[in-house]
Amino acid sequence: MQRLNSDAPWDAFDPQAYVDHNYGRLRSDDAKILEVVRKHFADHFRDTPDTAGARLRGIDVGPGANLYPSMSMLPWCESVTLYEHSAANVGYLRGQQESYDDHWDQFWDALCEQEVYARRVADPRGAFARAARIEQGNLFDLGERSERWQIGTMFFVAESLSTSEAEFLLAVERFMRVLEPGAPFAAAFMEGSLGYKVGDTLFPACSVTTVDVRKSLSPFAEGEDVAITPVGMPGGALREGYEGMIVACGRRGPA
């Protein structure tokens, strides 16, 4: 039976259960994603001098209770909008803003394996507290926004909000259309997901492959060039009902 995004009980999402299961320690699959993303952003900004400071506006669409996508943009951003649907997750994010929990340090340390992160951000907690702009909203409403961002992430969102392929494609489109031309982006996806539990609540998912991910992003990418990295399950399965993880990186094409 099809479950649309509007059918799911997003305000019943349990952020602490999600964090405890997914991010209490740095798993090898997340470490691989961080490796790909940090290199992509560092390569994009390799000619940006440190004297330029952090001036960009970044956006993380659908962070849920995950801080590391927004952390990956900190060296170059004066602000990062964490645009989240679930009221419960918004509460979690606001609780993390001033001084995030210690277990997120291992994710920052992984980013710092790309030297530019440590060089440009001496105090990651302070940088996150200053940059984070936490906003509640439905990503499908982003099409009504005139604002555009200069760097963006969207991790485990488009395929994890309903069973509908049409809503998956629309979610990717909404994300890409709020980025300025030339903006670097990184997006991550659960491959072959059949749905997932957070605490005792079951949430819907749309099963996607690397082919689906490329087809969804390419129309909006610069030169239709998207680097797709299948991550798989290097440390074993996180949960039942999926086939691996996928990370995709590129730059926004002309509007």
Backbone as a ProteinNet text record, in pm:
[ID]
protein_1_A
[PRIMARY]
MQRLNSDAPWDAFDPQAYVDHNYGRLRSDDAKILEVVRKHFADHFRDTPDTAGARLRGIDVGPGANLYPSMSMLPWCESVTLYEHSAANVGYLRGQQESYDDHWDQFWDALCEQEVYARRVADPRGAFARAARIEQGNLFDLGERSERWQIGTMFFVAESLSTSEAEFLLAVERFMRVLEPGAPFAAAFMEGSLGYKVGDTLFPACSVTTVDVRKSLSPFAEGEDVAITPVGMPGGALREGYEGMIVACGRRGPA
[TERTIARY]
84.2	0	87.6	54.3	131.9	110.3	221	214.6	284.8	209.9	266.7	329.3	406.2	470.6	369.8	256.1	154	87.5	109.3	48.9	131.8	258.7	349.7	344.2	358.4	348.5	482.7	524.4	658.8	682.7	580.8	600.4	616.1	589.9	612.5	752.9	831.8	969.5	1046.3	1118.8	1192.8	1340.2	1382.5	1519.3	1625.4	1599.4	1701.4	1719.8	1609.9	1621	1696.2	1670	1736.3	1886.1	1921.5	2062.9	2133.2	2070.4	2133	2162.9	2070.8	2087.9	2186.6	2182.9	2258.4	2391.8	2397.2	2511.2	2580.6	2552.1	2622.3	2770.9	2804.6	2945.1	2956.1	3075.2	3099.6	3112.4	3011.5	3012.7	3099.6	3144.1	3231.5	3159.9	3027.1	2956.1	2949.5	2921.3	2922.5	3063.1	3164.9	3302.4	3335.1	3286.1	3308.5	3234.9	3111	3035.6	3107.9	3155.6	3228.6	3354.5	3423	3542.7	3510.4	3403.2	3365.3	3322.3	3241.7	3185.6	3291.6	3377.9	3479.9	3573.7	3607.5	3695	3625	3498	3423.5	3420.1	3385.2	3377.8	3517.3	3615.7	3751.3	3805.6	3779.5	3824.5	3754.3	3624.8	3550.2	3606.9	3646.2	3691.3	3842.8	3915.6	4060.4	4131.1	4073.9	4137.6	4082.8	3997.9	3943.5	4040.2	4100.8	4198.1	4131.5	4203.9	4149.1	4110.2	4178.4	4147.7	4009.1	3950.8	3815	3711.6	3748.6	3656.1	3541.5	3446.6	3327.8	3213.7	3176.1	3082.3	2956.6	2952.8	2843	2721.6	2607.6	2484.6	2462.9	2462.8	2442.1	2305.4	2260.8	2134.3	2149.9	2099	2085.4	1936.4	1887.8	1744.6	1712.6	1626.8	1585.3	1693.2	1757.1	1863.1	1815.3	1687.5	1640.8	1714.3	1779.1	1861	2007.7	2049.2	2184.8	2255.8	2366	2439.2	2550.4	2598.8	2722.3	2710.6	2594.2	2589.3	2611.5	2547.1	2567.4	2710	2769	2907.4	3002.3	2968.3	3056.8	3068.1	2975.5	2977	3036.5	3065.9	3104.4	3225.8	3330	3446.6	3418.7	3310.3	3286.3	3158	3087.4	2954.1	2947	2885	2851.2	2717.7	2635.8	2509.5	2478.3	2415.3	2366.8	2222.3	2129.8	1989.6	1963.6	1918.4	1877.6	1725.9	1678.7	1537.4	1470.9	1392.5	1343.3	1191.4	1127.5	981.4	931.3	990.7	939.7	963.8	857.7	870.9	963.1	957.4	1044.4	1191.1	1221.6	1359.9	1405.3	1315.2	1348.9	1388.1	1314.2	1348.2	1485.6	1516.2	1648.3	1757.5	1739.5	1841	1863.6	1756.4	1771.5	1844.6	1822.4	1892.1	2040.3	2079.9	2220.1	2294.7	2223.1	2284.8	2394.7	2369.1	2466.3	2591.8	2575.8	2691.9	2650.4	2683.4	2635.4	2702.2	2635.3	2680.1	2817.7	2888.6	3027	3042.2	2940.4	2958.3	2969.7	2927	2944.3	3090.1	3174.7	3315.8	3383.8	3345.5	3410.9	3378.4	3262.1	3225.4	3306.2	3322.4	3405.6	3550.5	3599.5	3736.9	3756.6	3653.7	3662.7	3669.6	3592.2	3599.6	3738.4	3800	3930	4043.8	4015.2	4116.8	4144.6	4051	4077.5	4123.7	4248.3	4314.8	4244.6	4174.3	4110.3	4006.3	3945.6	3844.2	3905.7	4013.8	4078.8	4141.2	4191.6	4258	4160.6	4042.9	3949.1	3852.2	3836.8	3741.1	3813.2	3859.9	3931.5	3837.9	3715.7	3617.3	3487.8	3474.2	3356.6	3225.6	3225.8	3102	3058.4	3153.1	3120.7	3076.6	3143.5	3107.7	2967	2934.2	2800	2695.2	2721.7	2626.2	2599.8	2704.2	2687.9	2620.3	2651.8	2605.4	2464.7	2426.7	2301.6	2179.8	2093.8	1963.7	1859	1797.7	1706.5	1566.8	1510.7	1380.8	1291.8	1169.7	1074.7	1000	988.7	916.4	916.8	823.6	811.6	894	980.8	1067.7	988.6	866.8	788.1	746.5	753.3	721	839.9	956.6	1074.1	1057.4	971.3	948	886.4	829	767.4	867.3	988.6	1088.5	1163.5	1189.8	1271.8	1419.5	1448.8	1586.7	1661.8	1790.3	1876.4	2001.9	2055.5	2171.9	2290.6	2411.1	2534.5	2608.7	2559.5	2613.2	2503.1	2490.7	2378.9	2403.3	2331.3	2332.2	2189.6	2167.4	2039.6	2069.9	2065.7	2107.6	1989.5	1965.5	1866.2	1727.7	1687.9	1561.3	1467.2	1509	1417.8	1357.2	1436.3	1387.7	1327.3	1330.5	1288.5	1170.4	1089	974	840.3	841.2	717.8	754.6	655	679.7	669.8	638.3	606.7	732.1	749.5	859.4	842.2	718.5	693.6	737.1	711	753.1	904.8	967.2	1113.7	1171.5	1122.4	1173.1	1144.7	1027.9	993.5	1082.4	1113.8	1200.5	1339.5	1395.2	1525.3	1518.2	1412.3	1397.1	1390.7	1312.7	1300.3	1436.1	1513	1646.1	1734.2	1740.3	1831.3	1791.7	1663.7	1619.4	1643.3	1671.1	1701.5	1850.5	1930.7	2073.6	2103.7	2196.9	2241.4	2319.5	2318.2	2402.5	2547.9	2608.3	2747	2766.1	2659	2672.2	2709	2809.2	2839.5	2733.7	2705.3	2606.8	2653.7	2600.2	2620.3	2487.8	2452.7	2326.8	2353.4	2286.7	2303.8	2168	2169.2	2046.1	2064.4	1956.3	1951.2	1911.4	1988.5	1960.1	1865.1	1760.8	1668.7	1592.9	1566.5	1500.3	1352.1	1305.5	1165.6	1086.7	1149.4	1088.6	1175	1150	1238.8	1162.7	1209.4	1150.4	1239.7	1175	1242.8	1168.1	1233.8	1160.8	1059.7	933.5	828	745.6	788.2	709.4	771.7	689.1	735.7	715.8	823	818.7	841	782.8	787.8	917.3	944.8	1060	1028.5	1103	1093.3	1223.7	1214.4	1333.5	1399.3	1526	1598.3	1733.2	1785.9	1916	2008.5	2134.3	2225.9	2176.2	2112.2	2056.1	1946.7	1859.9	1753.7	1811.7	1914.1	1976.3	2036.6	2109.8	2169.8	2062.3	1958.6	1852.5	1781.3	1768.8	1697.7	1779.9	1912.7	1999.2	2052.1	2078.1	2146.7	2079.2	1945	1884.8	1915.1	1959.9	1982.5	2130.5	2217.5	2359.5	2435.6	2545.5	2629.6	2684.2	2653.9	2698.2	2641.1	2533.1	2472.9	2575.6	2678	2786.2	2761.2	2733.4	2713.4	2802.7	2884.2	2970.5	2892.6	2866.3	2789.3	2885.4	2878.6	2963.2	2875.6	2867.7	2797.6	2879.7	2818.7	2888.4	2866.1	2750.5	2721.3	2701.7	2746.5	2736.1	2872.8	2973.7	3107.8	3121.3	3033.7	3040	2927.2	2857	2737.8	2613.6	2498.2	2371.4	2339.9	2294.7	2248.2	2114.8	2032.3	1898.5	1855.6	1740.8	1684.9	1619.2	1608.4	1524.9	1590	1721.1	1786	1907.7	1966.6	2074.4	2208.6	2211	2335.7	2309.1	2414.8	2403.9	2470	2426.1	2475.5	2503.2	2616.7	2642.6	2665.7	2609	2617.9	2665.6	2762.7	2820	2826.3	2809.3	2817.4	2803.5	2771.2	2746.9	2617	2545.5	2418.5	2445.8	2367	2379.3	2308.8	2306.5	2236.5	2088.2	2035.2	1894.2	1804.5
-119.7	0	124.6	219.1	341.7	429.1	481.2	577.2	704.3	812.7	940.7	1008.8	1111.7	1186.2	1239.3	1282.4	1339.2	1233.1	1105.5	997.3	958.5	995.9	949.2	1041.2	984.7	1063.3	1126.8	1227.8	1282.1	1342.3	1397.5	1456	1349.4	1221.5	1110.8	1052.1	1109	1063.9	1080.9	978.8	981.2	1009.7	1135.7	1168.3	1100.6	1083.7	1022.5	875.3	805.2	665.6	656.1	749.6	750.6	774.6	872.6	903	787	729.8	618.9	501.4	474.4	360	389.3	512.5	544.6	614.7	701.1	792.2	793.3	694.7	686.7	661.7	596.3	576.3	598.7	626.4	647.6	513.2	477.3	353.4	369.6	257.3	262.5	315.5	295.4	350.2	502.8	557.4	702.7	758.1	685.3	730.4	740.8	645.6	650.7	769	792.2	906.6	1036.6	1049.3	1169.7	1187.7	1079	1086.4	1143.6	1093.2	1139.3	1285.2	1320.7	1455.8	1559.5	1529	1627.8	1655.4	1552.1	1571	1652	1625	1698.7	1848	1881.3	2022.7	2085.5	2015.4	2070.5	2094	2001.6	2020.3	2138.7	2153.9	2265	2398.7	2407.9	2534.9	2542.8	2458.2	2450.9	2582.3	2667	2794.6	2910.7	2879.9	2984.2	3009	3128.7	3153.7	3161.2	3123.8	3130.9	3273.1	3371.2	3511.2	3551.2	3469.3	3499.5	3475.4	3398.1	3371.7	3280.9	3265.1	3183.3	3275.9	3278.1	3378.4	3322	3194	3137.9	3106.2	3094.6	3047.3	2903.1	2813.1	2672.1	2627	2513.1	2454.2	2302.7	2247.4	2102.4	2072.8	2008.8	1981.2	1848.8	1854.2	1734.1	1673.3	1750.4	1692.2	1584.5	1586.9	1492.5	1517.5	1413.4	1428.4	1402	1439.5	1415.8	1549.9	1571.1	1697.1	1695.1	1577	1578.2	1635.9	1630.9	1700.1	1851.3	1914	2057.6	2086.9	1999.5	2017.8	2016.5	1939.1	1927.8	2058.3	2151.4	2279.3	2393.5	2370.9	2479	2561.2	2502.3	2584.6	2699.6	2692.8	2792.6	2873.6	2848	2906.6	3001.8	3117.8	3205.8	3163.9	3093.5	3041	2909.3	2819	2692.8	2676.8	2675.5	2653.6	2504.4	2460.9	2321.7	2319.1	2276.4	2286.8	2152	2143.1	2014.4	2016.6	1906.5	1893.7	1858.3	1760.9	1704.9	1798.9	1828	1913.6	1849.8	1717.5	1648.7	1665.5	1654.1	1671.2	1816	1909.7	2051.3	2076	2017.2	2029.9	1973.8	1857.5	1798.1	1890.5	1941.5	2027.3	2153.3	2212	2332.5	2301.2	2181.8	2141.4	2116.9	2090.3	2065.8	2192.7	2299.1	2413.7	2479.5	2507.6	2583	2501.7	2371.8	2285.6	2141.4	2091.1	1958.5	1849.5	1733.9	1623	1571.8	1512.9	1471.7	1368.4	1283.4	1177.3	1233.4	1358.5	1419.7	1456.7	1458.1	1491.6	1394.1	1265.8	1167.9	1194.2	1251.4	1285.3	1407.1	1505.1	1620.2	1576.4	1488.6	1440.3	1372.3	1299.8	1236.2	1341.3	1448.1	1556.4	1619.2	1628.5	1693.5	1613	1491.6	1419.8	1492	1579.1	1674.3	1801.4	1836.8	1935.4	2070.5	2106.7	2237.9	2255	2147	2158.4	2208.3	2147.3	2190.2	2328.1	2357.1	2485.7	2602.3	2583.2	2694.2	2702.4	2592.7	2591.7	2542.1	2635.7	2599.8	2552.9	2605.6	2574.9	2529.2	2399.9	2354	2375.1	2358.4	2381.7	2527.1	2616.4	2758	2793.8	2735	2762.7	2712.9	2593.9	2540.2	2626.6	2666	2748.9	2880.3	2940.4	3069.6	3054.2	2945.7	2932.2	2874.7	2784.8	2710.1	2800.9	2784.6	2851.5	2740.8	2705.1	2590.5	2637.3	2578	2621.8	2501.2	2508	2399.7	2425.9	2323.2	2337.6	2207.9	2196.2	2080.9	2106.9	2013.1	2039.3	2061.3	2005.3	2028.6	2175	2250.5	2393.1	2478.5	2418.1	2495.3	2557.8	2499.3	2555.7	2694	2730.2	2862.2	2967.2	2925.5	3017.4	3086.3	3214	3286.5	3281.2	3247.5	3242.7	3127	3150.1	3047.1	3035.2	2911.6	2885.1	2847.9	2866.8	2854.8	2722.8	2640	2506.3	2429.4	2297.5	2226.5	2077.8	2021.8	1877.8	1829.3	1702.8	1636.5	1488	1441.1	1305.4	1220.9	1110.1	1009.9	1072.5	1150.9	1224.3	1187.3	1213.2	1201.1	1062.5	958	820.3	771.7	854.2	809.6	887.6	941.9	1021	966.3	872.9	809.3	688.5	613.3	502.2	545.9	670.7	720.7	761.4	704.5	746.1	891.6	934.1	1072.9	1168.8	1133.4	1220.4	1216.5	1102.8	1096.2	1194.7	1189.9	1278.7	1424.9	1453	1590.9	1641.6	1557	1598	1634.6	1553	1584.2	1715.3	1732.4	1856.1	1978.4	1969.7	2083.4	2119.9	2018.2	2042.7	2112.9	2059.8	2115.1	2256.1	2283.1	2413.9	2527.7	2496.6	2605.7	2638.1	2568.3	2596.5	2692.8	2783.2	2874.5	2798	2846.2	2782.8	2776	2660.1	2639.3	2593.9	2590.6	2551.2	2404.1	2370.8	2229.2	2167.1	2040.3	1970.8	1828.9	1773.8	1632.1	1577	1459.2	1395.2	1247.2	1193.9	1052	983.3	854.1	777.8	636.4	582.6	440.3	365.2	266	189.6	74.6	60.7	-51.6	-53	63.6	68.1	34	-48.6	-90.9	-24.4	70.9	135.1	112.3	186	179.6	217.4	160.7	189.8	286.1	381.5	466.6	448.6	389.2	348.2	241.7	268.1	171.6	215.1	321.3	377.8	343.9	294.2	257.8	374.6	408.9	517.6	461.6	527.3	474	508.8	434.2	460.7	416.7	476	441.3	371.7	253.2	177	238.2	282.3	343.7	275.3	288.1	233.3	348	314.2	416.9	477.7	398	449.9	553.3	523.3	617.5	747.5	735.3	854.9	942.1	881.2	960.3	1026.5	953.2	1010.1	1125.1	1117.8	1223.4	1351.2	1338	1454.4	1515.4	1432.8	1479.4	1595.9	1602.5	1716.1	1852.3	1852.1	1977.5	2003.6	1913.1	1923	1988.1	2051	2117.8	2015.4	2035.8	1941.3	1802.3	1791.7	1662.9	1569.3	1627.9	1548.1	1527.7	1404.8	1370.3	1250.4	1263.3	1152.4	1065.5	941.6	847.9	747.5	735.5	639.9	541.5	416.1	315.5	284.3	297.5	275.4	133.4	77.5	-57.2	-65.3	-175.6	-196.6	-242.3	-157.2	-202.2	-252.5	-205.5	-251.2	-342.6	-396	-475.8	-389.3	-451.6	-380.5	-295.4	-174	-84.7	-133.1	-186.7	-235.7	-331.7	-390.9	-475.5	-389.1	-444.6	-382.6	-277.5	-291.3	-203.6	-276.7	-223.3	-293.3	-221.7	-104.5	-29.9	119.1	196.6	342.2	395	511.9	576.4	722.5	775.7	918.2	975.7	1093.9	1159.7	1303.5	1345.6	1478.9	1544.1	1674.6	1747.4	1896	1967	2111.7	2142.3	2238.1	2280.5	2341.6	2300.2	2354.9	2489	2545.9	2672.3	2659.5	2765.8	2763.6	2747.7
0	0	0	-83.9	-92	31.2	84.4	195	149.6	142.8	103.7	224.4	196.1	303	404.5	355.7	444.7	532	500.4	579.1	701.1	702.1	807.5	930	1050	1174.5	1212	1137.4	1153.7	1292	1351.9	1484.7	1592.7	1556.9	1649.9	1634.4	1544.8	1524.3	1655.3	1698.3	1824.6	1795.5	1805.6	1766.2	1851.6	1980.4	2064.5	2031.2	2003.6	1961.3	1828.7	1739.1	1608.7	1625.1	1707	1728.8	1797.1	1898.6	1970.9	1878.2	1785.7	1695.8	1583.1	1532.6	1411.6	1436.2	1536.9	1546.8	1682.2	1766.1	1893.5	1874.8	1764.1	1726.2	1576.1	1531.6	1389	1319.6	1242.2	1166.2	1041.2	987	870.6	747.1	737.5	621.5	629.2	748.2	762.7	742.2	788.4	767.7	618.7	540.1	395.8	333.6	376.4	325.2	358.9	482.4	522.6	438.8	407.9	324.6	186.8	126.3	-7.1	-3.8	93.2	98.9	132.6	230.4	268.2	151.3	74	-41.4	-149.2	-170.9	-272.7	-240.4	-117.4	-81.4	-79.1	-24.7	-21	-161.8	-253.1	-391.4	-456.7	-429.7	-489.3	-443.9	-316	-259.3	-246	-319.6	-298.7	-329.9	-415.4	-449.3	-366.9	-266.7	-180.2	-65.4	-58.1	49.1	185.5	289.8	424.2	461.3	402.4	433.3	385.3	295.7	248.4	357.7	458.9	569	526.7	618.6	593.2	555.7	429.9	379.8	314.5	290.7	213	299.7	231.7	295.2	251.9	350.1	322.8	369	316.1	359.9	369.3	477.6	491.3	494.4	391.8	378.1	446.2	546.8	618.3	704.1	792.3	874.6	970.3	1005.9	1106.2	1236.4	1288.1	1409	1377.2	1257.5	1210	1190.5	1261.1	1250.5	1146.9	1105.7	1028.4	887.3	820.3	691.3	704.7	803.5	821.9	867.6	949.2	991.2	871.8	769.8	653.7	575.4	597.2	525.6	606.7	733.6	824.3	779.3	720.5	689	593.4	517.7	414.6	437.4	545.7	563.5	682	657.7	769.3	829.9	751.7	803.7	735.3	811.1	756.8	804.2	710.8	743.1	754.6	871.3	892.4	879.3	763.3	726.2	750.5	857.7	906.8	926.1	887.7	894.7	1034.8	1097.7	1223.4	1340.8	1413.7	1532.4	1635.1	1648.7	1744.2	1705.6	1578	1533.8	1544.9	1518	1537.1	1682.4	1774.5	1915.8	1946.6	1888.8	1909.6	1856.8	1736.3	1674.8	1757.4	1806.2	1888.5	2018.9	2071	2191.6	2169.9	2045	2012.1	1969.8	1942.9	1876.9	1959	2084	2162.5	2193.9	2215.8	2243.7	2217.8	2099	2062.1	2146.5	2152.6	2236.9	2193.2	2288.6	2265	2153.3	2132.6	2032.1	1891.2	1869.2	1737.2	1710.9	1814.3	1794.4	1699.1	1704.7	1618.1	1470.5	1444.7	1307	1260.2	1349.8	1315.3	1295	1378.9	1363.5	1228.2	1182.6	1050.9	940.7	953.2	854.9	854.3	972.2	984.4	924	877.6	800.8	668.8	627.8	520.5	591.3	576.6	661.1	666.6	561.8	556.3	666.9	713.7	818.3	949.1	990.5	1114.1	1098.1	979	956.4	960.3	902.2	893.1	1011.3	1086	1197.9	1323.1	1403.8	1525.3	1635.7	1634.5	1739.2	1672.8	1642.6	1568.4	1644.3	1776.1	1851.4	1840.8	1857.5	1845	1704.5	1604.2	1465.1	1434.1	1484.2	1461.4	1530.9	1653.3	1727.8	1656	1600	1530.9	1395.7	1325.7	1186.9	1174.9	1266.7	1250.2	1254.1	1155.7	1148.9	1137.6	1247.4	1249.2	1215.1	1111.5	1058.9	1033.8	1081.6	1057	927.4	845	719.7	641.2	548	459.7	334.1	297.6	182.2	54.3	45.4	-74.6	-87.1	23.3	20	-21	-35.9	-74.8	-213	-294.9	-427.3	-423.2	-308.3	-293.6	-245.6	-212.7	-159.3	-272.4	-256.4	-353.2	-315.7	-188.6	-141.7	-207	-234.1	-289.3	-203	-195.6	-112.8	-200.2	-146.8	-225.5	-204.7	-116	-92	-19.7	-45.9	15.8	33.6	129.8	155.6	176.4	147.3	175.8	195.3	320.1	352.4	399.5	328.8	368.5	386.1	288.1	296.6	182.3	58.6	-55.8	-68.4	-38	-48.7	82.3	186.5	319.7	373.9	283.1	327.5	281.1	185.4	139.6	53.7	11.2	-80.5	-226.1	-250.7	-384.5	-462	-580.9	-667.2	-709	-732.8	-771.7	-661.3	-534.6	-425.2	-406.5	-432.2	-431.5	-532.5	-654.2	-759.2	-727.1	-672.4	-637.5	-524.9	-427.8	-317.6	-368.9	-459.3	-517.7	-594.4	-672	-749	-658	-550	-457.8	-398	-359.2	-305.2	-407.1	-526.7	-626.7	-670.2	-673.8	-722.4	-623.2	-496.1	-402.5	-399.5	-480.1	-487.1	-600.8	-575.9	-680.4	-787.3	-911.6	-1014.1	-969.1	-989	-949.6	-807	-727.1	-586.5	-575.1	-494.7	-471.8	-381.7	-405.7	-323.1	-295.4	-186.9	-153.9	-105.5	-153.5	-113.8	-87.9	12.8	46	48.3	15.2	-1.1	53.9	110	143	16.2	-21.1	-142.9	-110.6	-193	-178.2	-46.7	9.9	140.2	128.4	221.4	224.2	336.5	405.3	520.9	643.6	749.3	865	991.1	1101.9	1232	1309.6	1375.2	1472.4	1603.1	1701.4	1820.7	1781.7	1810.6	1776.4	1655.5	1588.5	1479.1	1344.7	1252.1	1118.4	1023	951.3	854.5	713.4	612.4	476	404.2	297.8	212.6	70.5	-22.9	-165	-203.2	-258.2	-294.9	-418.6	-404.1	-516.2	-534.8	-656.9	-694.1	-734.4	-764.5	-813.1	-943.9	-1026.1	-1152	-1123.1	-1027.5	-991.8	-936.7	-853.4	-795.1	-903.7	-996.1	-1103.7	-1189.9	-1224.5	-1308	-1239	-1106.8	-1033.9	-1024.6	-1015.2	-994	-1123.3	-1223.3	-1344.4	-1414.3	-1421.5	-1491.6	-1428.5	-1304.2	-1232.6	-1205.7	-1249.5	-1218.7	-1332.8	-1298.1	-1396.9	-1495.2	-1622.3	-1723.2	-1703.8	-1625.8	-1590	-1525.4	-1462.2	-1404.4	-1255.5	-1215.2	-1075.1	-1043.5	-940	-897.5	-799.9	-839.2	-758.1	-694.4	-562.8	-491.6	-414.8	-458.5	-378	-252.7	-138.2	-12.2	38.7	7.7	52.6	202.5	263.2	408.7	461.4	458.7	495	638.2	727.1	865.2	903.4	803.2	829.5	823.5	824.1	808.2	930.9	905.7	1011.7	1067.4	979.4	1014.2	905	919.4	814.9	707.4	586.7	485.3	399	372.5	274.9	220.1	112.1	43.4	51.8	109	118.5	121.6	108.3	105.5	-20.3	-62.7	-183.9	-149.3	-196.5	-182	-320.6	-343.9	-474.1	-454.9	-534.9	-524.2	-661.6	-664.6	-789.5	-766.2	-873.4	-867.2	-938.4	-885.2	-946.3	-1082.4	-1181	-1313.4	-1327.7	-1447.2	-1468.8	-1431.5	-1376.3	-1334	-1455.3
[MASK]
+++++++++++++++++++++++++++++++++++++++++++++++++++++++++++++++++++++++++++++++++++++++++++++++++++++++++++++++++++++++++++++++++++++++++++++++++++++++++++++++++++++++++++++++++++++++++++++++++++++++++++++++++++++++++++++++++++++++++++++++++++++++++++++++

